[in-house]
Amino acid sequence: MKQVLKSCTAIAAIFSFATATLAQEPLKELGKGEGALSIVAWAGYIERGETDKNYDWVTTFEQETGCKVTVKTAATSDEMVALMNEGGFDLVTASGDASLRLVAGKRVQPINTDLIPSWKTIDERLQNAPWHTVDGTHYGTPYVWGPNVLMYNTEAFKDQPPKSWNVVFEEMTLPDGKSNKGRVQAYDGPIYIADAALYLMAHKPDLGIKNPYELNEDQYKAALDLLRGQRQLVGRYWHDAMIQIDDFKNEGVVASGSWPFQVNLTKAEGAKIESTFPEEGTTGWADTTMLHVDSEHPNCAYMWMEHSLSPKVQGDVSAWFGAVPSVPAACKGNELLTDEGCATNGFDNFEKISFWRTPVSKCESQGECVPYHRWVSDYIGVIGGR
């Protein structure tokens, strides 16, 4: 019931796209820290060395600012939107399928980039990205980005790494001689419909899909049909990163879309796991640190946004999560990331990634598209076998 209520809250925020959003005035000057800071974040994004002492970008911040950091981990973008709607948080590390909903729902406030000295060091490809910039107004600072990779078990695929997403969408016999049925996973989030659309862009070009987040009724139906077929193959839908890791290690899962975070942790634990960037391309995430409209600790929040853009933090986060820094300077000289880390994690694949976006009815590639609230209700139906 709790998850249903969160979904309803998220859907309610979506309808606010119909209302024009007027930007409030951002903070004019930075004051003294308030002593506390609460952040809604993806797993692995805010580390204080509890899992691995080498990965700690919180302790130094607390010592330097006096702002005590607390973190609420969210498993999906819809959960992030619901939590920000409930309030009580200062910052959120929002992906592109949540960020514009938060802006339209007036849950986040514009930021004053003059109060963030390191803003000028951000990758130019991200400084004015449409998932955090509305009518020239910035609603957050870029954090890190990356692709949704295909994670696979090397024993199941032997010396034949999968080249296509077909291993999770179509029933087949894998190189180990066994069917993939019951051994693959799919993401438990409505935005996964875009993964199906991306696959159809390559395999059914006659559908005319130009953007996996902009689907007309026919294109949308084709994506749902593909997902309903996939439902017969999926052993479990995942949204908790740690549970997915356990499923690959102990439950016989051999292929799934995943984040580099799970790939890195699973490999570090000795599992026979690798990942690949399939020929159809991937969806992906470019996450933004956004400030709640009713933040009780805005000064600490601005201090964190500046801290988060330091090359050291950017490199450490990217090394831990398997992401790409939003500050290119982090790509050199970081002991944890190494000088090859940015290339390994996809720095040069930016143009090949279809970054998460909130689907809206008034789209750019065609006249009318299916809006996100339909994605939410219909994907619940797909998972439920309808």
PDB file of N, CA and C in Angstrom, residues 249-299:
ATOM      1  N   LYS A 249      24.365 -13.194  -7.621  1.00  0.00           N
ATOM      2  CA  LYS A 249      25.298 -14.068  -6.908  1.00  0.00           C
ATOM      3  C   LYS A 249      24.665 -15.385  -6.475  1.00  0.00           C
ATOM      4  N   ASN A 250      23.380 -15.329  -6.080  1.00  0.00           N
ATOM      5  CA  ASN A 250      22.795 -16.493  -5.411  1.00  0.00           C
ATOM      6  C   ASN A 250      21.505 -17.043  -6.013  1.00  0.00           C
ATOM      7  N   GLU A 251      20.870 -16.313  -6.918  1.00  0.00           N
ATOM      8  CA  GLU A 251      19.557 -16.722  -7.407  1.00  0.00           C
ATOM      9  C   GLU A 251      19.534 -17.098  -8.884  1.00  0.00           C
ATOM     10  N   GLY A 252      20.697 -17.210  -9.506  1.00  0.00           N
ATOM     11  CA  GLY A 252      20.759 -17.701 -10.873  1.00  0.00           C
ATOM     12  C   GLY A 252      20.441 -16.696 -11.961  1.00  0.00           C
ATOM     13  N   VAL A 253      20.371 -15.403 -11.619  1.00  0.00           N
ATOM     14  CA  VAL A 253      20.142 -14.383 -12.646  1.00  0.00           C
ATOM     15  C   VAL A 253      21.414 -14.238 -13.473  1.00  0.00           C
ATOM     16  N   VAL A 254      21.253 -14.160 -14.808  1.00  0.00           N
ATOM     17  CA  VAL A 254      22.442 -14.115 -15.668  1.00  0.00           C
ATOM     18  C   VAL A 254      22.491 -12.894 -16.574  1.00  0.00           C
ATOM     19  N   ALA A 255      21.402 -12.118 -16.678  1.00  0.00           N
ATOM     20  CA  ALA A 255      21.432 -10.941 -17.548  1.00  0.00           C
ATOM     21  C   ALA A 255      20.364  -9.950 -17.123  1.00  0.00           C
ATOM     22  N   SER A 256      20.731  -8.671 -17.155  1.00  0.00           N
ATOM     23  CA  SER A 256      19.776  -7.617 -16.818  1.00  0.00           C
ATOM     24  C   SER A 256      20.376  -6.257 -17.120  1.00  0.00           C
ATOM     25  N   GLY A 257      19.503  -5.309 -17.398  1.00  0.00           N
ATOM     26  CA  GLY A 257      19.937  -3.929 -17.379  1.00  0.00           C
ATOM     27  C   GLY A 257      20.325  -3.589 -15.949  1.00  0.00           C
ATOM     28  N   SER A 258      21.356  -2.785 -15.786  1.00  0.00           N
ATOM     29  CA  SER A 258      21.853  -2.504 -14.446  1.00  0.00           C
ATOM     30  C   SER A 258      22.611  -1.184 -14.442  1.00  0.00           C
ATOM     31  N   TRP A 259      23.082  -0.800 -13.266  1.00  0.00           N
ATOM     32  CA  TRP A 259      23.950   0.359 -13.130  1.00  0.00           C
ATOM     33  C   TRP A 259      25.382  -0.132 -12.927  1.00  0.00           C
ATOM     34  N   PRO A 260      26.361   0.618 -13.344  1.00  0.00           N
ATOM     35  CA  PRO A 260      27.749   0.216 -13.092  1.00  0.00           C
ATOM     36  C   PRO A 260      28.047  -0.018 -11.614  1.00  0.00           C
ATOM     37  N   PHE A 261      27.287   0.627 -10.736  1.00  0.00           N
ATOM     38  CA  PHE A 261      27.452   0.437  -9.288  1.00  0.00           C
ATOM     39  C   PHE A 261      27.328  -1.036  -8.913  1.00  0.00           C
ATOM     40  N   GLN A 262      26.267  -1.704  -9.388  1.00  0.00           N
ATOM     41  CA  GLN A 262      26.086  -3.113  -9.081  1.00  0.00           C
ATOM     42  C   GLN A 262      27.168  -3.965  -9.727  1.00  0.00           C
ATOM     43  N   VAL A 263      27.529  -3.610 -10.954  1.00  0.00           N
ATOM     44  CA  VAL A 263      28.573  -4.368 -11.657  1.00  0.00           C
ATOM     45  C   VAL A 263      29.868  -4.331 -10.856  1.00  0.00           C
ATOM     46  N   ASN A 264      30.269  -3.143 -10.424  1.00  0.00           N
ATOM     47  CA  ASN A 264      31.528  -2.990  -9.693  1.00  0.00           C
ATOM     48  C   ASN A 264      31.518  -3.739  -8.366  1.00  0.00           C
ATOM     49  N   LEU A 265      30.415  -3.602  -7.607  1.00  0.00           N
ATOM     50  CA  LEU A 265      30.345  -4.274  -6.312  1.00  0.00           C
ATOM     51  C   LEU A 265      30.315  -5.793  -6.474  1.00  0.00           C
ATOM     52  N   THR A 266      29.554  -6.275  -7.452  1.00  0.00           N
ATOM     53  CA  THR A 266      29.438  -7.715  -7.645  1.00  0.00           C
ATOM     54  C   THR A 266      30.772  -8.322  -8.061  1.00  0.00           C
ATOM     55  N   LYS A 267      31.479  -7.644  -8.967  1.00  0.00           N
ATOM     56  CA  LYS A 267      32.799  -8.120  -9.379  1.00  0.00           C
ATOM     57  C   LYS A 267      33.782  -8.078  -8.219  1.00  0.00           C
ATOM     58  N   ALA A 268      33.683  -7.021  -7.396  1.00  0.00           N
ATOM     59  CA  ALA A 268      34.594  -6.891  -6.257  1.00  0.00           C
ATOM     60  C   ALA A 268      34.406  -8.017  -5.254  1.00  0.00           C
ATOM     61  N   GLU A 269      33.195  -8.594  -5.239  1.00  0.00           N
ATOM     62  CA  GLU A 269      32.911  -9.704  -4.324  1.00  0.00           C
ATOM     63  C   GLU A 269      33.257 -11.059  -4.943  1.00  0.00           C
ATOM     64  N   GLY A 270      33.887 -11.028  -6.127  1.00  0.00           N
ATOM     65  CA  GLY A 270      34.388 -12.256  -6.732  1.00  0.00           C
ATOM     66  C   GLY A 270      33.444 -12.962  -7.677  1.00  0.00           C
ATOM     67  N   ALA A 271      32.287 -12.386  -7.934  1.00  0.00           N
ATOM     68  CA  ALA A 271      31.338 -13.028  -8.846  1.00  0.00           C
ATOM     69  C   ALA A 271      31.817 -12.908 -10.283  1.00  0.00           C
ATOM     70  N   LYS A 272      31.438 -13.866 -11.099  1.00  0.00           N
ATOM     71  CA  LYS A 272      31.855 -13.881 -12.499  1.00  0.00           C
ATOM     72  C   LYS A 272      30.878 -13.015 -13.312  1.00  0.00           C
ATOM     73  N   ILE A 273      31.098 -11.720 -13.233  1.00  0.00           N
ATOM     74  CA  ILE A 273      30.189 -10.739 -13.810  1.00  0.00           C
ATOM     75  C   ILE A 273      30.977  -9.757 -14.680  1.00  0.00           C
ATOM     76  N   GLU A 274      30.371  -9.366 -15.786  1.00  0.00           N
ATOM     77  CA  GLU A 274      30.905  -8.280 -16.608  1.00  0.00           C
ATOM     78  C   GLU A 274      29.718  -7.447 -17.093  1.00  0.00           C
ATOM     79  N   SER A 275      30.003  -6.378 -17.787  1.00  0.00           N
ATOM     80  CA  SER A 275      28.934  -5.557 -18.376  1.00  0.00           C
ATOM     81  C   SER A 275      29.341  -5.148 -19.779  1.00  0.00           C
ATOM     82  N   THR A 276      28.349  -4.754 -20.556  1.00  0.00           N
ATOM     83  CA  THR A 276      28.616  -4.345 -21.932  1.00  0.00           C
ATOM     84  C   THR A 276      27.652  -3.243 -22.350  1.00  0.00           C
ATOM     85  N   PHE A 277      28.018  -2.560 -23.420  1.00  0.00           N
ATOM     86  CA  PHE A 277      27.221  -1.482 -23.993  1.00  0.00           C
ATOM     87  C   PHE A 277      26.647  -2.028 -25.296  1.00  0.00           C
ATOM     88  N   PRO A 278      25.390  -2.522 -25.284  1.00  0.00           N
ATOM     89  CA  PRO A 278      24.839  -3.215 -26.452  1.00  0.00           C
ATOM     90  C   PRO A 278      24.754  -2.354 -27.707  1.00  0.00           C
ATOM     91  N   GLU A 279      24.636  -3.025 -28.842  1.00  0.00           N
ATOM     92  CA  GLU A 279      24.674  -2.353 -30.136  1.00  0.00           C
ATOM     93  C   GLU A 279      23.516  -1.386 -30.345  1.00  0.00           C
ATOM     94  N   GLU A 280      22.397  -1.583 -29.645  1.00  0.00           N
ATOM     95  CA  GLU A 280      21.264  -0.666 -29.791  1.00  0.00           C
ATOM     96  C   GLU A 280      21.464   0.650 -29.042  1.00  0.00           C
ATOM     97  N   GLY A 281      22.543   0.715 -28.234  1.00  0.00           N
ATOM     98  CA  GLY A 281      22.726   1.870 -27.366  1.00  0.00           C
ATOM     99  C   GLY A 281      22.082   1.607 -26.018  1.00  0.00           C
ATOM    100  N   THR A 282      22.051   2.600 -25.164  1.00  0.00           N
ATOM    101  CA  THR A 282      21.469   2.424 -23.842  1.00  0.00           C
ATOM    102  C   THR A 282      20.668   3.658 -23.443  1.00  0.00           C
ATOM    103  N   THR A 283      19.798   3.457 -22.463  1.00  0.00           N
ATOM    104  CA  THR A 283      19.273   4.610 -21.748  1.00  0.00           C
ATOM    105  C   THR A 283      20.315   4.965 -20.694  1.00  0.00           C
ATOM    106  N   GLY A 284      20.104   6.032 -19.988  1.00  0.00           N
ATOM    107  CA  GLY A 284      21.089   6.430 -18.990  1.00  0.00           C
ATOM    108  C   GLY A 284      20.561   7.536 -18.102  1.00  0.00           C
ATOM    109  N   TRP A 285      21.404   7.997 -17.217  1.00  0.00           N
ATOM    110  CA  TRP A 285      21.008   8.979 -16.220  1.00  0.00           C
ATOM    111  C   TRP A 285      22.073  10.062 -16.104  1.00  0.00           C
ATOM    112  N   ALA A 286      21.623  11.280 -16.015  1.00  0.00           N
ATOM    113  CA  ALA A 286      22.493  12.409 -15.711  1.00  0.00           C
ATOM    114  C   ALA A 286      21.823  13.095 -14.530  1.00  0.00           C
ATOM    115  N   ASP A 287      22.395  12.929 -13.356  1.00  0.00           N
ATOM    116  CA  ASP A 287      21.705  13.297 -12.125  1.00  0.00           C
ATOM    117  C   ASP A 287      22.087  14.692 -11.638  1.00  0.00           C
ATOM    118  N   THR A 288      21.110  15.347 -11.049  1.00  0.00           N
ATOM    119  CA  THR A 288      21.232  16.744 -10.641  1.00  0.00           C
ATOM    120  C   THR A 288      20.939  16.883  -9.158  1.00  0.00           C
ATOM    121  N   THR A 289      21.797  17.586  -8.434  1.00  0.00           N
ATOM    122  CA  THR A 289      21.545  17.889  -7.034  1.00  0.00           C
ATOM    123  C   THR A 289      20.637  19.112  -6.968  1.00  0.00           C
ATOM    124  N   MET A 290      19.402  18.908  -6.491  1.00  0.00           N
ATOM    125  CA  MET A 290      18.374  19.945  -6.522  1.00  0.00           C
ATOM    126  C   MET A 290      17.960  20.327  -5.102  1.00  0.00           C
ATOM    127  N   LEU A 291      17.639  21.611  -4.919  1.00  0.00           N
ATOM    128  CA  LEU A 291      17.345  22.191  -3.608  1.00  0.00           C
ATOM    129  C   LEU A 291      15.839  22.300  -3.385  1.00  0.00           C
ATOM    130  N   HIS A 292      15.356  21.697  -2.305  1.00  0.00           N
ATOM    131  CA  HIS A 292      13.926  21.722  -1.996  1.00  0.00           C
ATOM    132  C   HIS A 292      13.440  23.157  -1.802  1.00  0.00           C
ATOM    133  N   VAL A 293      12.227  23.417  -2.273  1.00  0.00           N
ATOM    134  CA  VAL A 293      11.665  24.768  -2.190  1.00  0.00           C
ATOM    135  C   VAL A 293      11.532  25.227  -0.744  1.00  0.00           C
ATOM    136  N   ASP A 294      11.348  24.296   0.196  1.00  0.00           N
ATOM    137  CA  ASP A 294      11.183  24.643   1.608  1.00  0.00           C
ATOM    138  C   ASP A 294      12.366  24.168   2.449  1.00  0.00           C
ATOM    139  N   SER A 295      13.538  24.124   1.854  1.00  0.00           N
ATOM    140  CA  SER A 295      14.727  23.680   2.577  1.00  0.00           C
ATOM    141  C   SER A 295      14.941  24.486   3.858  1.00  0.00           C
ATOM    142  N   GLU A 296      15.173  23.771   4.954  1.00  0.00           N
ATOM    143  CA  GLU A 296      15.436  24.424   6.229  1.00  0.00           C
ATOM    144  C   GLU A 296      16.912  24.738   6.416  1.00  0.00           C
ATOM    145  N   HIS A 297      17.745  24.202   5.523  1.00  0.00           N
ATOM    146  CA  HIS A 297      19.191  24.386   5.656  1.00  0.00           C
ATOM    147  C   HIS A 297      19.811  24.780   4.311  1.00  0.00           C
ATOM    148  N   PRO A 298      19.363  25.889   3.726  1.00  0.00           N
ATOM    149  CA  PRO A 298      19.842  26.260   2.389  1.00  0.00           C
ATOM    150  C   PRO A 298      21.327  26.604   2.330  1.00  0.00           C
ATOM    151  N   ASN A 299      21.864  27.164   3.408  1.00  0.00           N
ATOM    152  CA  ASN A 299      23.291  27.502   3.385  1.00  0.00           C
ATOM    153  C   ASN A 299      24.145  26.239   3.367  1.00  0.00           C
TER     154      ASN A 299
END
